[in-house]
Short mmCIF file of C-alpha atoms and ligand atoms in Angstrom, two decimals:
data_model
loop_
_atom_site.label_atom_id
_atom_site.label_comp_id
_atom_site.label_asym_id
_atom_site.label_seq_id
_atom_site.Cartn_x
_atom_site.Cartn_y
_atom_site.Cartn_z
CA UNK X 124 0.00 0.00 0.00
CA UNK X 125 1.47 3.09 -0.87
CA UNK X 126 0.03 6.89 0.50
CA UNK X 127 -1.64 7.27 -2.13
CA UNK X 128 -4.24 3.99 -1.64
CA UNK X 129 -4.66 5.61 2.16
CA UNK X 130 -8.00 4.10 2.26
CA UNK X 131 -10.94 5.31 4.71
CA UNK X 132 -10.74 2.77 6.65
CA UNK X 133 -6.45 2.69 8.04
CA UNK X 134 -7.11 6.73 8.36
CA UNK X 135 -10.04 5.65 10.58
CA UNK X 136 -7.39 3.92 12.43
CA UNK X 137 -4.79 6.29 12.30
CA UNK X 138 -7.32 9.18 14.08
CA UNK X 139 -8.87 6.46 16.44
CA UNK X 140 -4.75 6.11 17.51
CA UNK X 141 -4.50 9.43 17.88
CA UNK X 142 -7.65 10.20 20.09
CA UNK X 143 -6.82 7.56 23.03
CA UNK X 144 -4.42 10.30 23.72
CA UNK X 145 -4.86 11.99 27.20
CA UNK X 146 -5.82 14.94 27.85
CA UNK X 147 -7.17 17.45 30.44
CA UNK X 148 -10.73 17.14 31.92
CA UNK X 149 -10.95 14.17 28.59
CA UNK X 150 -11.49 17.88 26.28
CA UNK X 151 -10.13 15.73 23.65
CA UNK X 152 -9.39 19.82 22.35
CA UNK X 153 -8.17 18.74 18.38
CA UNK X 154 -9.49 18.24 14.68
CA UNK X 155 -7.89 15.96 12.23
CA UNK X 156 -7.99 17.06 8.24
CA UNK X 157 -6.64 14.86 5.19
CA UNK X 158 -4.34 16.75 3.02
CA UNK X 159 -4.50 13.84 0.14
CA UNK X 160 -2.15 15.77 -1.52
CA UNK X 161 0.49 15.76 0.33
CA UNK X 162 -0.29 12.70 2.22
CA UNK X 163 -0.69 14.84 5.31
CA UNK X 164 -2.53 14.45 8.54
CA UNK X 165 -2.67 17.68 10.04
CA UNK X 166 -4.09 18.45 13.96
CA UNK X 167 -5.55 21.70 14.92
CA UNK X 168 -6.68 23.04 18.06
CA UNK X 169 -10.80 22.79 18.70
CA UNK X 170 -11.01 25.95 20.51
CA UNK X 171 -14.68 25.38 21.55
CA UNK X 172 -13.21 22.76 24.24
CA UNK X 173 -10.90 25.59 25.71
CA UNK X 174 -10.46 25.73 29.71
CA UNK X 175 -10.61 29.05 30.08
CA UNK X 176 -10.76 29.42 33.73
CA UNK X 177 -7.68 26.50 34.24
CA UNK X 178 -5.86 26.70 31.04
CA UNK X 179 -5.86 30.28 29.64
CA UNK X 180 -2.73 30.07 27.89
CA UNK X 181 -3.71 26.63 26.53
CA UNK X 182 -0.67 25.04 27.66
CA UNK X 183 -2.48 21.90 28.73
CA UNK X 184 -4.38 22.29 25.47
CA UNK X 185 -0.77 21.68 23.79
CA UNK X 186 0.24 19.25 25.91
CA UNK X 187 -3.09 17.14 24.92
CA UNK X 188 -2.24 17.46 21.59
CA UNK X 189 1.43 16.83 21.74
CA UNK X 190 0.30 13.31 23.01
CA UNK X 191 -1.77 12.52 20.46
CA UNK X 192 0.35 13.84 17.76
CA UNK X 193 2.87 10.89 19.27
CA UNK X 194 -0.03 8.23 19.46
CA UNK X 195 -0.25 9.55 15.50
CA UNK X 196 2.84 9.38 14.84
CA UNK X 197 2.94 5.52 16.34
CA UNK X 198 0.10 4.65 14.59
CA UNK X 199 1.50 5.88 10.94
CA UNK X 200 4.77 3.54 11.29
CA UNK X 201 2.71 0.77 12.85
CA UNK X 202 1.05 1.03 9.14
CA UNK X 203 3.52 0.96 7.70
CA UNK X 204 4.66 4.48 6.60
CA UNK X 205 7.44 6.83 7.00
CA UNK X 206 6.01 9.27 9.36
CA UNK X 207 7.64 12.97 9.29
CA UNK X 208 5.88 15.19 12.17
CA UNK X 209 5.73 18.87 11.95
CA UNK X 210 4.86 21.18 14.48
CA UNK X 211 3.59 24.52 14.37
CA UNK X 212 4.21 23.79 10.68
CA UNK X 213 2.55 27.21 9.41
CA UNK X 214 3.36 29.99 10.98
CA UNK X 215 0.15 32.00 9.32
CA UNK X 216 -1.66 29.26 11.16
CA UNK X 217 -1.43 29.30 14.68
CA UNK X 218 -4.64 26.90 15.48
CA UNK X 219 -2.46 24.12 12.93
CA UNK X 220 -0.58 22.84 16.03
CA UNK X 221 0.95 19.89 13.96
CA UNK X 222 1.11 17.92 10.97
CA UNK X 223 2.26 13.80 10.36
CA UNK X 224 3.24 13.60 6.29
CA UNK X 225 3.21 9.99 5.16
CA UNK X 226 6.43 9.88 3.92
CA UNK X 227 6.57 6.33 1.97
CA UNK X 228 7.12 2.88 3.10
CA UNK X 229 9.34 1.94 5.83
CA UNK X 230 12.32 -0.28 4.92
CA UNK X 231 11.82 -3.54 6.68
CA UNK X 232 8.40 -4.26 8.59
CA UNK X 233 10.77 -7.14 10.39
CA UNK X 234 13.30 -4.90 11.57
CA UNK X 235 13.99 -4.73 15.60
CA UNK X 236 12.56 -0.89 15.42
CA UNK X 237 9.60 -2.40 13.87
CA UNK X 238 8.65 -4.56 16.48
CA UNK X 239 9.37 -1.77 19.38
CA UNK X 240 7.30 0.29 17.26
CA UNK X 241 4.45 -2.70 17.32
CA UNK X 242 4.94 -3.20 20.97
CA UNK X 243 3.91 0.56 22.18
CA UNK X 244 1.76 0.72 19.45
CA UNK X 245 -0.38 -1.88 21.38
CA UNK X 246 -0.17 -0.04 24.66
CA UNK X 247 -2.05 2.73 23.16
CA UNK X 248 -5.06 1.05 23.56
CA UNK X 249 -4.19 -0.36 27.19
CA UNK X 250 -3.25 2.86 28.51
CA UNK X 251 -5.77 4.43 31.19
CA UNK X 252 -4.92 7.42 33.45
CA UNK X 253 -5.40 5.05 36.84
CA UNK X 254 -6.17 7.44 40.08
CA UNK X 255 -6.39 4.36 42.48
CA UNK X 256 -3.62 3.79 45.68
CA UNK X 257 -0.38 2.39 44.32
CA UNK X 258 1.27 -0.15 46.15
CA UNK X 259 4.89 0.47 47.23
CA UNK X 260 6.99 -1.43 45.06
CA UNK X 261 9.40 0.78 43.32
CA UNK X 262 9.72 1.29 39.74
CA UNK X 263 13.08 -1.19 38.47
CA UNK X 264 16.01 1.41 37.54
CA UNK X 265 16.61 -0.08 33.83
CA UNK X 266 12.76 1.36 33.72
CA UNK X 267 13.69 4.53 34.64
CA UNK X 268 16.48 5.00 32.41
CA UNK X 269 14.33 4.03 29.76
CA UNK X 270 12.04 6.84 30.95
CA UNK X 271 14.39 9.63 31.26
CA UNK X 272 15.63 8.93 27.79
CA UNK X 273 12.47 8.68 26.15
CA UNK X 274 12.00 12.60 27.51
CA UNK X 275 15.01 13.10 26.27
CA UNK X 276 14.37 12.41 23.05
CA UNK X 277 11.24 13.94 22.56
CA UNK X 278 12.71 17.04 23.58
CA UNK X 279 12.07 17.68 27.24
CA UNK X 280 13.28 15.96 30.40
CA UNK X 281 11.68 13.34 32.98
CA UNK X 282 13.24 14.69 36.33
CA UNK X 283 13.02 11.65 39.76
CA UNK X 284 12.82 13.72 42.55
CA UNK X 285 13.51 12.30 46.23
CA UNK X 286 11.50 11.82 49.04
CA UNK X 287 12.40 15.61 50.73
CA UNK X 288 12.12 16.91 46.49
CA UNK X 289 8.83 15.14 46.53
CA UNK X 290 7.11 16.08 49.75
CA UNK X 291 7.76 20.03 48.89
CA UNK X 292 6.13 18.82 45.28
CA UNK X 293 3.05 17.52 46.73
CA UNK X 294 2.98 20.29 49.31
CA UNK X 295 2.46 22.87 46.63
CA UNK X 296 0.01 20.54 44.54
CA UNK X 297 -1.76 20.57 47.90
CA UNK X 298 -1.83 24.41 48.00
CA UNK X 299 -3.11 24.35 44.29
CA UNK X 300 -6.03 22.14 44.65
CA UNK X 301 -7.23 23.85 47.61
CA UNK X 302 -6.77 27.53 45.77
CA UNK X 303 -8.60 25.50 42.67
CA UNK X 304 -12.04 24.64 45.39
CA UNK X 305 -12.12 27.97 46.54
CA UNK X 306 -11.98 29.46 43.08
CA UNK X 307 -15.47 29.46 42.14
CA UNK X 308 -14.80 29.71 37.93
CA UNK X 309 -12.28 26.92 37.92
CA UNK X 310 -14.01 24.60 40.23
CA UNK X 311 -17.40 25.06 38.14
CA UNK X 312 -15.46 24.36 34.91
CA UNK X 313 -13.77 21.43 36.39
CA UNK X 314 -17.20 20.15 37.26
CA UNK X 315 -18.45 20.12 34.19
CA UNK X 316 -16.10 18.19 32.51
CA UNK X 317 -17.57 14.73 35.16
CA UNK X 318 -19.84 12.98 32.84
CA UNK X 319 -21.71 10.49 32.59
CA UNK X 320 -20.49 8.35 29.10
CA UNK X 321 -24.17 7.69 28.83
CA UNK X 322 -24.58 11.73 27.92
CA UNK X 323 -21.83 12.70 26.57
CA UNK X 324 -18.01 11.08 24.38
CA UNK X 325 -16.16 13.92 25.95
CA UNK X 326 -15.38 14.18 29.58
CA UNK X 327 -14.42 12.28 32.80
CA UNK X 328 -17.24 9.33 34.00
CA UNK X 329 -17.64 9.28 37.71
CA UNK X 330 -16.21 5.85 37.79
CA UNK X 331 -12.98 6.99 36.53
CA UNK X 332 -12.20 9.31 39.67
CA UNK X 333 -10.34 7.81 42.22
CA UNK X 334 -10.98 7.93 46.19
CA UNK X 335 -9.36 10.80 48.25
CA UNK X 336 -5.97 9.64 50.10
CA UNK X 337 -7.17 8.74 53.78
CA UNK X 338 -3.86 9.70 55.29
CA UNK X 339 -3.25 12.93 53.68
CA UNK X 340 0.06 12.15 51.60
CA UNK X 341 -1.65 12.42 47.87
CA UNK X 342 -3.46 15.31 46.64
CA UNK X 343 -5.31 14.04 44.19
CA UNK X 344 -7.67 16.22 41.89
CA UNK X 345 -10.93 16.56 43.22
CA UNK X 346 -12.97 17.07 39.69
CA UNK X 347 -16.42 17.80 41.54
CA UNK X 348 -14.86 20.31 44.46
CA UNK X 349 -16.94 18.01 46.88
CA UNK X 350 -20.55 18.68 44.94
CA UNK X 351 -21.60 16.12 44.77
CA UNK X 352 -19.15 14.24 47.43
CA UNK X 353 -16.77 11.54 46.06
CA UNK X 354 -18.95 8.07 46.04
CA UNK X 355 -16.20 6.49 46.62
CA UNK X 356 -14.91 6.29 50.58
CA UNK X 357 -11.78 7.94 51.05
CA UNK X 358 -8.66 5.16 51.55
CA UNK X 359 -4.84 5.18 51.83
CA UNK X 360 -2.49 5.81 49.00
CA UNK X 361 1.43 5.13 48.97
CA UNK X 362 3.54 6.22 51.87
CA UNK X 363 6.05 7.02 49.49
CA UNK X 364 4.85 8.25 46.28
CA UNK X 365 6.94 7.91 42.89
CA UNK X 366 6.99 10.91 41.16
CA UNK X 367 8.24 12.22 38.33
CA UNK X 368 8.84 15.76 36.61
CA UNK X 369 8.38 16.55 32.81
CA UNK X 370 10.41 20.18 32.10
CA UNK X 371 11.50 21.37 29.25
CA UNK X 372 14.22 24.28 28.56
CA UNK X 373 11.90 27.01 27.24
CA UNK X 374 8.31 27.66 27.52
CA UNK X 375 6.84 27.84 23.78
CA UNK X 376 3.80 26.71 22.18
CA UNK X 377 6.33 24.49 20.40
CA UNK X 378 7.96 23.42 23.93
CA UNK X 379 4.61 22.77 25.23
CA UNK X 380 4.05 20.25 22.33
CA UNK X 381 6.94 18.51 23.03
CA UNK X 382 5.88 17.68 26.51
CA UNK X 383 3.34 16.28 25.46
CA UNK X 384 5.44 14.07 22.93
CA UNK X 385 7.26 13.01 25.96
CA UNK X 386 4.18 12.74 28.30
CA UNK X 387 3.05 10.02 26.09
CA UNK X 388 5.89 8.41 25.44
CA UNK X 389 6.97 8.02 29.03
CA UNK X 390 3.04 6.69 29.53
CA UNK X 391 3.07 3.90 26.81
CA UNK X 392 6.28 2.74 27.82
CA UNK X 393 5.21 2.41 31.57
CA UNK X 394 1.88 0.32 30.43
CA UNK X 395 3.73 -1.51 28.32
CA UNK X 396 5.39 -2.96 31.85
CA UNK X 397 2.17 -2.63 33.62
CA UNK X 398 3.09 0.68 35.22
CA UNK X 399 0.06 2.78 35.84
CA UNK X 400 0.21 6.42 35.78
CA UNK X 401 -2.02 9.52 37.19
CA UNK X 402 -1.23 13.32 36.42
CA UNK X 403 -0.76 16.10 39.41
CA UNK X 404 -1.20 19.36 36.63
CA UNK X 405 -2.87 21.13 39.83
CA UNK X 406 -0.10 23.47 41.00
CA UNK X 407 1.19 24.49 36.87
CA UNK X 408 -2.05 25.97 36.65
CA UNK X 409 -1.54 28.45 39.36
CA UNK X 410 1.87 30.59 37.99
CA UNK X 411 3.55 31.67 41.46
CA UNK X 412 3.34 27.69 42.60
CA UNK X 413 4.26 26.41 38.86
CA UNK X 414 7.46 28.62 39.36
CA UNK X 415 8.03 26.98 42.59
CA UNK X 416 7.52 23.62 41.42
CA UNK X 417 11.25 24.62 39.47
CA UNK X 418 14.02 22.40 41.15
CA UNK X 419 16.93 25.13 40.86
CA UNK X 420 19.03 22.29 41.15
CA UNK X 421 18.16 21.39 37.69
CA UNK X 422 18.68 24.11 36.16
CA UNK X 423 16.21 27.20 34.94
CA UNK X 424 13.34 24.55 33.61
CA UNK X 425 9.97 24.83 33.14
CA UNK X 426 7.77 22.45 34.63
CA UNK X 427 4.97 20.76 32.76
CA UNK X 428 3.38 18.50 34.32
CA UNK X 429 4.02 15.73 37.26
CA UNK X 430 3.28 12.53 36.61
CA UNK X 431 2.70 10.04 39.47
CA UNK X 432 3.68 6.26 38.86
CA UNK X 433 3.18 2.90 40.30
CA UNK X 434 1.72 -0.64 40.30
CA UNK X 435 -1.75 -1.01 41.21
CA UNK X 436 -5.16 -1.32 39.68
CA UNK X 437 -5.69 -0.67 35.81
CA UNK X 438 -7.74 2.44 35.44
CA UNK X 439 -11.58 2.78 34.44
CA UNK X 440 -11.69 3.96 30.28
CA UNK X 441 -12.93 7.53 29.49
CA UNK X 442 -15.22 7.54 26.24
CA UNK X 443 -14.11 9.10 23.18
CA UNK X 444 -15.19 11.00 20.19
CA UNK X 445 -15.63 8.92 17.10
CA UNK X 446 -12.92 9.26 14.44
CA UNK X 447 -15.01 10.56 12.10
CA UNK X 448 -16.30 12.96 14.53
CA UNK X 449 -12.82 14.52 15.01
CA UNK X 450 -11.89 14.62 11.03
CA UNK X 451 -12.81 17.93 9.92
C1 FMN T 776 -2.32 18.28 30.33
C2 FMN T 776 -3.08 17.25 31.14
C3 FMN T 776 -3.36 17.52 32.48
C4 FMN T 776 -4.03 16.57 33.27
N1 FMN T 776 -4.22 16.82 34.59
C5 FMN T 776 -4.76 15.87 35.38
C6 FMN T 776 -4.86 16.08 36.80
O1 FMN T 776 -4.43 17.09 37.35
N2 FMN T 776 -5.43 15.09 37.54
C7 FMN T 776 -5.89 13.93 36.97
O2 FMN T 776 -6.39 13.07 37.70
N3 FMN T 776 -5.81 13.71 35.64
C8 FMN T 776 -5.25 14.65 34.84
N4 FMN T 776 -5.11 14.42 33.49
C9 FMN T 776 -5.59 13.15 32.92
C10 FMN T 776 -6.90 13.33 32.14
O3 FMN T 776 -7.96 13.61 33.03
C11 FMN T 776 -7.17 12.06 31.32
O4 FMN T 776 -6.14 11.90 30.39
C12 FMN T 776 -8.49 12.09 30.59
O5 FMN T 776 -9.56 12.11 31.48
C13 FMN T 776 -8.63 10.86 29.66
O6 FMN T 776 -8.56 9.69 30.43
P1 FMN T 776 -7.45 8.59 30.14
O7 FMN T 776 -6.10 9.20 30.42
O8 FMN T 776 -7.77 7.47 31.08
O9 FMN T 776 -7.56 8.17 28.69
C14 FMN T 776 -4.46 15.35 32.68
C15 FMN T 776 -4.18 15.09 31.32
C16 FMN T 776 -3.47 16.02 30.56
C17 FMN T 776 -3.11 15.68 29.13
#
C-alpha cells in the first residue's frame, strides 16, 4: 500500500490512535484534516473545548495534543509508513498545532525498530490514566532510564525527585487544589467536565475518579470540588509516592508540544510494563506555585506537568469522540 491507496478505513485507524491520547478534563481539544495531496494528517486546536478558567494560555491544550500527535505518529509507522511530524508547521496558522506527512514505506516491517514500534503501538489502547492507591513497590532502575531517555528524546526531560524533592512537590500541589475549590470559575469548569459516558463522548465518568488519600500524603484532583461528594470512601495511598517531573528548557507553544510528545511516550512505555500512571497538573495551573515547582538544582526549567507512577489497579476507560467525529 502506498500513501496514495490511504483508504478510509487505516485513516479511521490512524485518528482512532490518535484520540486515546490523554488529555485534560478528557477535552479531547483537536481536529484531524486529510491533506491527500500531500499525504498529510494535520491536527488543529478545537477551541470550543478551551479551559478558560484553568488553562488560559492553553498550555495543557498543547500538551493534549502533543500526546496525540505521538499516538499519530505511532500509529502511521505501525502502518507501515514513514512518518515525518511537523509542528507549528505554518506559521500564518497558529490553530495548525501539527502535521504527520506519510512519507513512503518503511524499509523492513521485520526490523527490531519495527517490532518496538508494534509493541507501544499496542499499549495505546491499554493505557488508562489510573487514580487508584499504588502499592509500594518501586519502579526497576533499567525502567527509569528508559524513561528519562524517552523525555530526552522527545525534547524535554523526565526529572526523579527524592522523598524531601517530593514532599515540597506535593505540598504545593496541595496548596493548588485547595486555591482550585475555593476558586469558584475553575471549580465550576472542572465540574463540568464529570460525565456520565451515557450523555456525553467527551469528559471524565464518575467511575474513573479515584478515592481521596485517607492519610493525607496524595493530593489528588478533586474534579467535583466536593458537589456532589466523592462516592467512593476515602482510603490510603502510597507512603512514598513515585513521582516524576516533565520540564522542558523554554516555555513555547512548540515546547509545550513537546511535553506532550514526551508525556506520552513516558506513559506507553510504563503500560507496556504494567506501570500505571495519574497526572498532578494542579499546581502548573496556578503561575507563582508552577514557578516553585522549578528544582533550581536542575537548572532554569519549566515544569509541565508531574506525573505520578506505580503498580496497582488498571484504570476505568474515558469515552471518546468517534474518528469521524474529530476529522474535519
Ligand atoms: C495536560 C493534562 C493535564 C491533566 N491533569 C490531570 C490532573 O491534574 N489530575 C488527573 O487526575 N488527571 C489529569 N489528566 C488526565 C486526564 O484527566 C485524562 O487523560 C483524561 O480524562 C482521559 O482519560 P485517560 O487518560 O484514562 O484516557 C491530565 C491530562 C493532561 C493531558
Amino acid at each position: 500500500m502506498t500513501p496514495a491507496t490511504l483508504d478510509a478505513t487505516v485513516l479511521e485507524d490512524l485518528v482512532s490512535a490518535a484520540v486515546a491520547a490523554p488529555s485534560m478534563h478528557n477535552t479531547q481539544p483537536w481536529r484531524f484534516r486529510l491533506r491527500p495531496e500531500t499525504h498529510t494528517l494535520e491536527i488543529r486546536a478545537a477551541l470550543d473545548r478551551e479551559l478558560r478558567a484553568e488553562d488560559p494560555d492553553a498550555r495543557g491544550l498543547h500538551l493534549s495534543v502533543g500526546a496525540a500527535a505521538f499516538n499519530l505518529r505511532l500509529a502511521v509507522a505501525h502502518h507501515g509508513w514513514e512518518p515525518v511530524l511537523r509542528l507549528l508547521p505554518d506559521p500564518h496558522e497558529p490553530l495548525l498545532l501539527a502535521s504527520v506527512r506519510l512519507a513512503g514505506r518503511r524499509p523492513s516491517p521485520t526490523s527490531a525498530a519495527a517490532t518496538a514500534v508494534d509493541g507501544l503501538y499496542d499499549q495505546i489502547w491499554r493505557r488508562h490514566t489510573s487514580r487508584s492507591p499504588f502499592s509500594p513497590r518501586p519502579l526497576p532502575g533499567p525502567l527509569w532510564a528508559e524513561l528519562l531517555d524517552a523525555a530526552l528524546v522527545e525534547g524535554a526531560r523526565l526529572h526523579l525527585p527524592d522523598p524531601d524533592e517530593t514532599h515540597r512537590l506535593l505540598a504545593l500541589t496541595y496548596e493548588a487544589e485547595a486555591r482550585t475549590i475555593a476558586d469558584q470559575e475553575r471549580r465550576e469548569e472542572s465540574r463540568r467536565w464529570i460525565r456520565s459516558p451515557a450523555d456525553s463522548d467527551l469528559g471524565i465518568p464518575p467511575e474513573a475518579l479515584g478515592p481521596h488519600d485517607a492519610e493525607g500524603h496524595l493530593p489528588m484532583r478533586d474534579f467535583s470540588a466536593l458537589h456532589p461528594p466523592s462516592s467512593q470512601p476515602a482510603q490510603p495511598f502510597e507512603r512514598h509516592p513515585q513521582l516524576a517531573v516533565l520540564a522542558t528548557d523554554h516555555d513555547r507553544p512548540a515546547d509545550w508540544l513537546r511535553a506532550g510528545l514526551a508525556l506520552q511516550h513516558v506513559l506507553l512505555l510504563a503500560t507496556r510494563d504494567q506501570v500505571r500512571a495519574s497526572l498532578l497538573h494542579q499546581a502548573v495551573e496556578w503561575p507563582d506555585l508552577r514557578w516553585m515547582l522549578r528544582d533550581p538544582r536542575s537548572g532554569p526549567e519549566h515544569v509541565q506537568i508531574l506525573i505520578r507512577l506505580g503498580y496497582g489497579p488498571e484504570g476505568a476507560p474515558t469515552p471518546r469522540r468517534a474518528a469521524t467525529a474529530a476529522l474535519a
